Amino acid sequence: MYVASATNPTGYGTSNGTSFSCPLVAGVAALLVQARPHATPLEITDALRSTASQATTPNNLYGWGIVNALAALNSIPVPIQLSYFHATHHGTCVDCRWGTISEVNNFGFEVQRSPNRTDIFTLPNSFVPGHGTTTVPQHYQFTDCTARAGTLFSRLRQIDLDGTVHFTEWVQVEAVSSVGEEVPTSFTLHQNYPNPVVVSGTQASMPTSTTVVFELPLAGDAALVVSDVLGRKVLRVVDGRLTAGRHQVEIKAAHLAAGVYFYTLRAAGRTATRTMLIMK
């Protein structure tokens, strides 16, 4: 293996010996922890052993052999990590949006609806294909225009490639009739979606903005501002008089640095704040 030269302060040479094994394997282990932060120490150890050059024939001289960083990385499964799931009423339809941070063996999703979280049915034609195994954040959407007025609940039915099924938590939605939207009875600021916002110049398909929905029971002056962790205002999204009802605005995030931000809504003497994360 290549090592720093013992005689030339700017040169390299070749050498071998067990004294190199500890720092080299520790370095590879650190890379694995960075790439798979969910993995346990035992999973990291098993991945290194099972993919090393002498994994099937370990001995007292060479142990498990030379580690293979890439093979070890690929042997650690990536779980499906749901970053958000929102079901919101828009017009006469219920818009379901969700995103994943990573996926493993993901065949796809179906959207389920229930009036009481007990009587459950899967919406027709709601299947949305997944992305198999990936560490690239993905975003999904399904719009349901068959909902009746009233309170309803939505959730996702996630299906693995082997047929294993998982479910998300229920999300409550207040649907209104097609005659017209009802005036909200409370001051509400919803969580932005997608969250986190993944802004990357190398991922052209990634959104560079996020959506915020809020409800005002009364008309009046309203302000929606974005601040950083130091309390400095970095963006004023809304500043003016708004009607009573549900409002949807877009926060453009491409020009903001990666990090944690807070967006605050002030209206009718009320204040609400939520957190959003920008990743680049």
mmCIF file of C-alpha atoms in Angstrom:
data_model
loop_
_atom_site.group_PDB
_atom_site.id
_atom_site.type_symbol
_atom_site.label_atom_id
_atom_site.label_comp_id
_atom_site.label_asym_id
_atom_site.label_seq_id
_atom_site.Cartn_x
_atom_site.Cartn_y
_atom_site.Cartn_z
ATOM 1 C CA MET A 1 0.000 0.000 0.000
ATOM 2 C CA TYR A 2 1.064 3.603 -0.532
ATOM 3 C CA VAL A 3 2.265 5.407 2.599
ATOM 4 C CA ALA A 4 4.089 8.610 3.498
ATOM 5 C CA SER A 5 7.831 8.246 3.101
ATOM 6 C CA ALA A 6 9.948 7.969 6.262
ATOM 7 C CA THR A 7 12.929 9.671 4.560
ATOM 8 C CA ASN A 8 11.317 12.157 2.159
ATOM 9 C CA PRO A 9 8.978 14.706 3.815
ATOM 10 C CA THR A 10 7.132 15.337 0.539
ATOM 11 C CA GLY A 11 7.268 11.850 -0.930
ATOM 12 C CA TYR A 12 5.403 8.565 -0.762
ATOM 13 C CA GLY A 13 6.452 4.945 -0.836
ATOM 14 C CA THR A 14 5.043 1.457 -0.463
ATOM 15 C CA SER A 15 4.917 -0.690 2.634
ATOM 16 C CA ASN A 16 2.901 -3.358 4.396
ATOM 17 C CA GLY A 17 2.160 -4.504 7.917
ATOM 18 C CA THR A 18 -0.590 -4.925 10.454
ATOM 19 C CA SER A 19 0.087 -1.493 11.975
ATOM 20 C CA PHE A 20 -1.610 0.084 8.941
ATOM 21 C CA SER A 21 -4.821 -1.916 9.274
ATOM 22 C CA CYS A 22 -6.322 0.052 12.156
ATOM 23 C CA PRO A 23 -6.172 3.585 10.650
ATOM 24 C CA LEU A 24 -7.180 2.354 7.183
ATOM 25 C CA VAL A 25 -10.208 0.402 8.388
ATOM 26 C CA ALA A 26 -11.151 3.222 10.756
ATOM 27 C CA GLY A 27 -11.119 5.626 7.818
ATOM 28 C CA VAL A 28 -13.359 3.367 5.748
ATOM 29 C CA ALA A 29 -15.684 2.915 8.722
ATOM 30 C CA ALA A 30 -15.953 6.699 9.056
ATOM 31 C CA LEU A 31 -16.945 6.971 5.397
ATOM 32 C CA LEU A 32 -19.633 4.323 5.910
ATOM 33 C CA VAL A 33 -21.034 6.114 8.951
ATOM 34 C CA GLN A 34 -21.188 9.352 6.965
ATOM 35 C CA ALA A 35 -22.974 7.704 4.030
ATOM 36 C CA ARG A 36 -25.272 5.484 6.146
ATOM 37 C CA PRO A 37 -25.878 7.402 9.410
ATOM 38 C CA HIS A 38 -28.738 5.045 10.330
ATOM 39 C CA ALA A 39 -26.444 1.991 10.421
ATOM 40 C CA THR A 40 -25.518 0.527 13.810
ATOM 41 C CA PRO A 41 -21.885 -0.259 14.789
ATOM 42 C CA LEU A 42 -22.640 -3.964 14.324
ATOM 43 C CA GLU A 43 -24.016 -3.347 10.827
ATOM 44 C CA ILE A 44 -20.878 -1.381 9.904
ATOM 45 C CA THR A 45 -18.667 -4.211 11.217
ATOM 46 C CA ASP A 46 -20.642 -6.896 9.372
ATOM 47 C CA ALA A 47 -20.519 -4.879 6.140
ATOM 48 C CA LEU A 48 -16.727 -4.562 6.336
ATOM 49 C CA ARG A 49 -16.201 -8.239 7.128
ATOM 50 C CA SER A 50 -18.666 -9.693 4.632
ATOM 51 C CA THR A 51 -17.206 -7.746 1.681
ATOM 52 C CA ALA A 52 -13.492 -8.024 2.518
ATOM 53 C CA SER A 53 -11.109 -9.965 0.262
ATOM 54 C CA GLN A 54 -11.063 -13.045 2.539
ATOM 55 C CA ALA A 55 -14.644 -12.896 3.797
ATOM 56 C CA THR A 56 -15.228 -16.580 3.103
ATOM 57 C CA THR A 57 -11.817 -17.831 4.288
ATOM 58 C CA PRO A 58 -10.567 -15.693 7.218
ATOM 59 C CA ASN A 59 -7.376 -16.814 8.937
ATOM 60 C CA ASN A 60 -4.972 -15.832 11.718
ATOM 61 C CA LEU A 61 -2.466 -14.232 9.338
ATOM 62 C CA TYR A 62 -4.607 -11.918 7.192
ATOM 63 C CA GLY A 63 -7.834 -11.938 9.179
ATOM 64 C CA TRP A 64 -10.797 -10.997 6.994
ATOM 65 C CA GLY A 65 -8.485 -9.558 4.337
ATOM 66 C CA ILE A 66 -8.526 -6.148 2.648
ATOM 67 C CA VAL A 67 -11.663 -4.080 3.098
ATOM 68 C CA ASN A 68 -13.686 -2.911 0.106
ATOM 69 C CA ALA A 69 -15.288 0.454 0.888
ATOM 70 C CA LEU A 70 -17.707 0.546 -2.057
ATOM 71 C CA ALA A 71 -18.845 -3.046 -1.637
ATOM 72 C CA ALA A 72 -19.347 -2.490 2.098
ATOM 73 C CA LEU A 73 -21.403 0.645 1.407
ATOM 74 C CA ASN A 74 -23.646 -1.134 -1.104
ATOM 75 C CA SER A 75 -24.240 -4.000 1.324
ATOM 76 C CA ILE A 76 -25.900 -1.739 3.911
ATOM 77 C CA PRO A 77 -29.616 -1.309 3.069
ATOM 78 C CA VAL A 78 -31.080 2.171 2.891
ATOM 79 C CA PRO A 79 -34.463 2.437 4.660
ATOM 80 C CA ILE A 80 -37.329 4.481 3.268
ATOM 81 C CA GLN A 81 -37.268 7.769 5.124
ATOM 82 C CA LEU A 82 -40.426 9.823 4.628
ATOM 83 C CA SER A 83 -39.600 13.527 4.928
ATOM 84 C CA TYR A 84 -43.165 14.844 4.761
ATOM 85 C CA PHE A 85 -46.760 13.909 3.924
ATOM 86 C CA HIS A 86 -49.449 16.554 3.479
ATOM 87 C CA ALA A 87 -53.070 16.291 2.399
ATOM 88 C CA THR A 88 -54.654 19.690 1.826
ATOM 89 C CA HIS A 89 -57.877 20.889 0.259
ATOM 90 C CA HIS A 90 -57.552 22.976 -2.913
ATOM 91 C CA GLY A 91 -60.690 24.040 -4.762
ATOM 92 C CA THR A 92 -62.866 20.931 -4.951
ATOM 93 C CA CYS A 93 -59.997 18.441 -4.620
ATOM 94 C CA VAL A 94 -57.688 17.058 -1.938
ATOM 95 C CA ASP A 95 -54.048 17.373 -2.927
ATOM 96 C CA CYS A 96 -51.720 14.740 -1.418
ATOM 97 C CA ARG A 97 -47.989 15.458 -1.525
ATOM 98 C CA TRP A 98 -45.157 13.519 0.072
ATOM 99 C CA GLY A 99 -41.413 13.115 -0.172
ATOM 100 C CA THR A 100 -38.669 10.707 0.794
ATOM 101 C CA ILE A 101 -35.088 11.292 1.844
ATOM 102 C CA SER A 102 -34.048 7.780 0.791
ATOM 103 C CA GLU A 103 -35.722 4.568 -0.390
ATOM 104 C CA VAL A 104 -34.907 0.862 -0.436
ATOM 105 C CA ASN A 105 -36.775 -1.713 -2.559
ATOM 106 C CA ASN A 106 -39.684 0.701 -2.889
ATOM 107 C CA PHE A 107 -42.272 -0.572 -5.393
ATOM 108 C CA GLY A 108 -44.621 2.350 -4.859
ATOM 109 C CA PHE A 109 -47.399 4.036 -2.909
ATOM 110 C CA GLU A 110 -51.186 3.993 -2.764
ATOM 111 C CA VAL A 111 -53.351 6.673 -1.149
ATOM 112 C CA GLN A 112 -55.967 5.558 1.354
ATOM 113 C CA ARG A 113 -58.914 7.540 2.722
ATOM 114 C CA SER A 114 -61.210 7.137 5.703
ATOM 115 C CA PRO A 115 -63.998 9.169 7.339
ATOM 116 C CA ASN A 116 -63.066 7.891 10.790
ATOM 117 C CA ARG A 117 -59.708 6.022 10.556
ATOM 118 C CA THR A 118 -61.607 2.740 10.949
ATOM 119 C CA ASP A 119 -63.488 2.307 7.659
ATOM 120 C CA ILE A 120 -60.582 2.405 5.222
ATOM 121 C CA PHE A 121 -60.453 2.140 1.444
ATOM 122 C CA THR A 122 -57.768 2.656 -1.171
ATOM 123 C CA LEU A 123 -58.488 5.358 -3.735
ATOM 124 C CA PRO A 124 -58.874 4.011 -7.285
ATOM 125 C CA ASN A 125 -55.950 4.703 -9.627
ATOM 126 C CA SER A 126 -53.951 6.220 -6.768
ATOM 127 C CA PHE A 127 -50.857 4.029 -7.227
ATOM 128 C CA VAL A 128 -47.677 6.077 -7.649
ATOM 129 C CA PRO A 129 -44.488 4.142 -8.595
ATOM 130 C CA GLY A 130 -41.514 4.398 -6.246
ATOM 131 C CA HIS A 131 -37.843 4.712 -7.147
ATOM 132 C CA GLY A 132 -36.600 1.322 -5.955
ATOM 133 C CA THR A 133 -33.425 1.968 -3.972
ATOM 134 C CA THR A 134 -32.045 5.496 -3.967
ATOM 135 C CA THR A 135 -30.405 8.029 -1.675
ATOM 136 C CA VAL A 136 -31.642 10.964 -3.780
ATOM 137 C CA PRO A 137 -34.669 12.775 -2.247
ATOM 138 C CA GLN A 138 -37.864 12.159 -4.217
ATOM 139 C CA HIS A 139 -41.184 14.026 -4.325
ATOM 140 C CA TYR A 140 -44.635 12.613 -5.109
ATOM 141 C CA GLN A 141 -48.159 13.893 -5.660
ATOM 142 C CA PHE A 142 -51.683 12.543 -6.090
ATOM 143 C CA THR A 143 -54.864 14.607 -6.389
ATOM 144 C CA ASP A 144 -58.212 13.203 -5.234
ATOM 145 C CA CYS A 145 -61.264 14.975 -6.641
ATOM 146 C CA THR A 146 -63.842 12.447 -5.394
ATOM 147 C CA ALA A 147 -63.927 13.492 -1.733
ATOM 148 C CA ARG A 148 -67.229 14.572 -0.197
ATOM 149 C CA ALA A 149 -67.556 17.602 2.036
ATOM 150 C CA GLY A 150 -66.656 17.109 5.685
ATOM 151 C CA THR A 151 -63.810 15.757 7.758
ATOM 152 C CA LEU A 152 -61.739 12.980 6.229
ATOM 153 C CA PHE A 153 -58.390 11.310 6.857
ATOM 154 C CA SER A 154 -55.682 10.338 4.365
ATOM 155 C CA ARG A 155 -52.611 8.106 4.633
ATOM 156 C CA LEU A 156 -50.095 6.309 2.403
ATOM 157 C CA ARG A 157 -49.860 2.576 1.836
ATOM 158 C CA GLN A 158 -46.221 1.945 0.883
ATOM 159 C CA ILE A 159 -45.391 -1.344 -0.875
ATOM 160 C CA ASP A 160 -41.944 -2.980 -1.048
ATOM 161 C CA LEU A 161 -40.743 -4.965 -4.063
ATOM 162 C CA ASP A 162 -41.252 -8.166 -2.046
ATOM 163 C CA GLY A 163 -44.863 -7.236 -1.250
ATOM 164 C CA THR A 164 -44.273 -6.026 2.316
ATOM 165 C CA VAL A 165 -46.660 -3.193 3.191
ATOM 166 C CA HIS A 166 -46.117 -0.181 5.473
ATOM 167 C CA PHE A 167 -48.469 2.662 6.426
ATOM 168 C CA THR A 168 -47.956 6.311 7.340
ATOM 169 C CA GLU A 169 -49.814 8.137 10.089
ATOM 170 C CA TRP A 170 -53.243 9.581 9.265
ATOM 171 C CA VAL A 171 -53.515 13.210 8.136
ATOM 172 C CA GLN A 172 -56.795 15.038 8.789
ATOM 173 C CA VAL A 173 -58.364 17.113 6.013
ATOM 174 C CA GLU A 174 -61.423 19.371 6.015
ATOM 175 C CA ALA A 175 -63.007 19.014 2.564
ATOM 176 C CA VAL A 176 -65.704 21.422 1.382
ATOM 177 C CA SER A 177 -68.449 21.073 -1.182
ATOM 178 C CA SER A 178 -68.045 22.154 -4.782
ATOM 179 C CA VAL A 179 -70.534 24.992 -4.238
ATOM 180 C CA GLY A 180 -67.881 27.149 -2.585
ATOM 181 C CA GLU A 181 -65.200 27.142 0.053
ATOM 182 C CA GLU A 182 -66.177 27.581 3.672
ATOM 183 C CA VAL A 183 -64.517 30.343 5.693
ATOM 184 C CA PRO A 184 -61.991 28.863 8.151
ATOM 185 C CA THR A 185 -62.939 29.078 11.820
ATOM 186 C CA SER A 186 -59.369 29.284 13.128
ATOM 187 C CA PHE A 187 -56.019 30.940 12.456
ATOM 188 C CA THR A 188 -53.754 28.164 11.132
ATOM 189 C CA LEU A 189 -50.255 28.016 9.662
ATOM 190 C CA HIS A 190 -49.462 24.660 8.050
ATOM 191 C CA GLN A 191 -46.064 23.002 7.634
ATOM 192 C CA ASN A 192 -44.411 23.838 4.333
ATOM 193 C CA TYR A 193 -44.033 21.160 1.686
ATOM 194 C CA PRO A 194 -41.664 19.842 0.564
ATOM 195 C CA ASN A 195 -39.604 19.999 3.742
ATOM 196 C CA PRO A 196 -36.666 19.733 3.667
ATOM 197 C CA VAL A 197 -36.219 21.719 0.467
ATOM 198 C CA VAL A 198 -33.431 20.126 -1.553
ATOM 199 C CA VAL A 199 -31.826 22.766 -3.791
ATOM 200 C CA SER A 200 -29.042 21.325 -5.935
ATOM 201 C CA GLY A 201 -27.644 22.533 -9.203
ATOM 202 C CA THR A 202 -26.827 18.941 -10.164
ATOM 203 C CA GLN A 203 -30.409 17.770 -9.664
ATOM 204 C CA ALA A 204 -32.462 19.633 -12.243
ATOM 205 C CA SER A 205 -35.643 17.799 -11.212
ATOM 206 C CA MET A 206 -35.480 19.007 -7.613
ATOM 207 C CA PRO A 207 -37.817 21.851 -6.633
ATOM 208 C CA THR A 208 -36.215 25.174 -5.819
ATOM 209 C CA SER A 209 -39.220 26.390 -3.852
ATOM 210 C CA THR A 210 -41.565 25.226 -1.121
ATOM 211 C CA THR A 211 -45.279 25.849 -0.554
ATOM 212 C CA VAL A 212 -46.867 27.295 2.580
ATOM 213 C CA VAL A 213 -50.607 27.100 3.227
ATOM 214 C CA PHE A 214 -52.346 29.161 5.913
ATOM 215 C CA GLU A 215 -55.930 29.971 6.907
ATOM 216 C CA LEU A 216 -57.366 33.268 8.114
ATOM 217 C CA PRO A 217 -60.818 33.402 9.749
ATOM 218 C CA LEU A 218 -61.011 37.184 9.226
ATOM 219 C CA ALA A 219 -59.864 39.589 6.549
ATOM 220 C CA GLY A 220 -57.101 42.000 7.499
ATOM 221 C CA ASP A 221 -53.434 42.882 7.307
ATOM 222 C CA ALA A 222 -51.103 39.871 7.216
ATOM 223 C CA ALA A 223 -47.354 39.329 7.058
ATOM 224 C CA LEU A 224 -45.352 36.186 6.387
ATOM 225 C CA VAL A 225 -41.595 36.508 6.860
ATOM 226 C CA VAL A 226 -38.671 34.067 6.762
ATOM 227 C CA SER A 227 -35.864 34.404 9.341
ATOM 228 C CA ASP A 228 -32.587 32.612 9.943
ATOM 229 C CA VAL A 229 -31.496 31.013 13.225
ATOM 230 C CA LEU A 230 -30.097 34.368 14.394
ATOM 231 C CA GLY A 231 -33.486 36.023 14.016
ATOM 232 C CA ARG A 232 -32.525 38.044 10.953
ATOM 233 C CA LYS A 233 -35.292 38.488 8.369
ATOM 234 C CA VAL A 234 -34.099 37.105 5.044
ATOM 235 C CA LEU A 235 -37.345 37.125 3.053
ATOM 236 C CA ARG A 236 -40.740 38.825 3.221
ATOM 237 C CA VAL A 237 -43.243 36.598 1.438
ATOM 238 C CA VAL A 238 -46.550 38.312 2.302
ATOM 239 C CA ASP A 239 -47.093 41.925 3.376
ATOM 240 C CA GLY A 240 -50.560 43.354 2.851
ATOM 241 C CA ARG A 241 -54.276 42.925 3.314
ATOM 242 C CA LEU A 242 -55.736 39.457 2.695
ATOM 243 C CA THR A 243 -59.270 38.120 2.565
ATOM 244 C CA ALA A 244 -60.583 35.545 4.995
ATOM 245 C CA GLY A 245 -60.020 32.005 3.769
ATOM 246 C CA ARG A 246 -57.270 29.612 2.762
ATOM 247 C CA HIS A 247 -54.149 31.062 1.183
ATOM 248 C CA GLN A 248 -51.217 29.359 -0.532
ATOM 249 C CA VAL A 249 -47.870 31.041 -1.195
ATOM 250 C CA GLU A 250 -44.547 29.932 -2.595
ATOM 251 C CA ILE A 251 -41.184 30.506 -0.900
ATOM 252 C CA LYS A 252 -38.325 30.533 -3.403
ATOM 253 C CA ALA A 253 -35.332 28.899 -1.732
ATOM 254 C CA ALA A 254 -32.696 28.694 -4.467
ATOM 255 C CA HIS A 255 -30.897 31.860 -3.298
ATOM 256 C CA LEU A 256 -30.907 30.924 0.404
ATOM 257 C CA ALA A 257 -27.951 29.195 2.016
ATOM 258 C CA ALA A 258 -28.375 25.667 3.361
ATOM 259 C CA GLY A 259 -29.579 25.559 6.956
ATOM 260 C CA VAL A 260 -32.536 25.919 9.313
ATOM 261 C CA TYR A 261 -35.023 28.759 8.820
ATOM 262 C CA PHE A 262 -38.217 29.913 10.509
ATOM 263 C CA TYR A 263 -41.292 31.323 8.759
ATOM 264 C CA THR A 264 -43.699 33.399 10.838
ATOM 265 C CA LEU A 265 -47.262 34.430 10.049
ATOM 266 C CA ARG A 266 -48.779 37.481 11.775
ATOM 267 C CA ALA A 267 -52.430 38.446 11.266
ATOM 268 C CA ALA A 268 -55.394 39.621 13.347
ATOM 269 C CA GLY A 269 -53.240 39.893 16.448
ATOM 270 C CA ARG A 270 -52.121 36.267 16.160
ATOM 271 C CA THR A 271 -48.659 34.848 15.469
ATOM 272 C CA ALA A 272 -47.566 31.365 14.382
ATOM 273 C CA THR A 273 -44.094 30.066 13.491
ATOM 274 C CA ARG A 274 -42.870 26.881 11.830
ATOM 275 C CA THR A 275 -39.455 25.544 10.847
ATOM 276 C CA MET A 276 -38.141 24.642 7.416
ATOM 277 C CA LEU A 277 -34.856 23.086 6.340
ATOM 278 C CA ILE A 278 -32.926 23.901 3.170
ATOM 279 C CA MET A 279 -30.385 21.372 1.900
ATOM 280 C CA LYS A 280 -27.870 21.880 -0.922
#
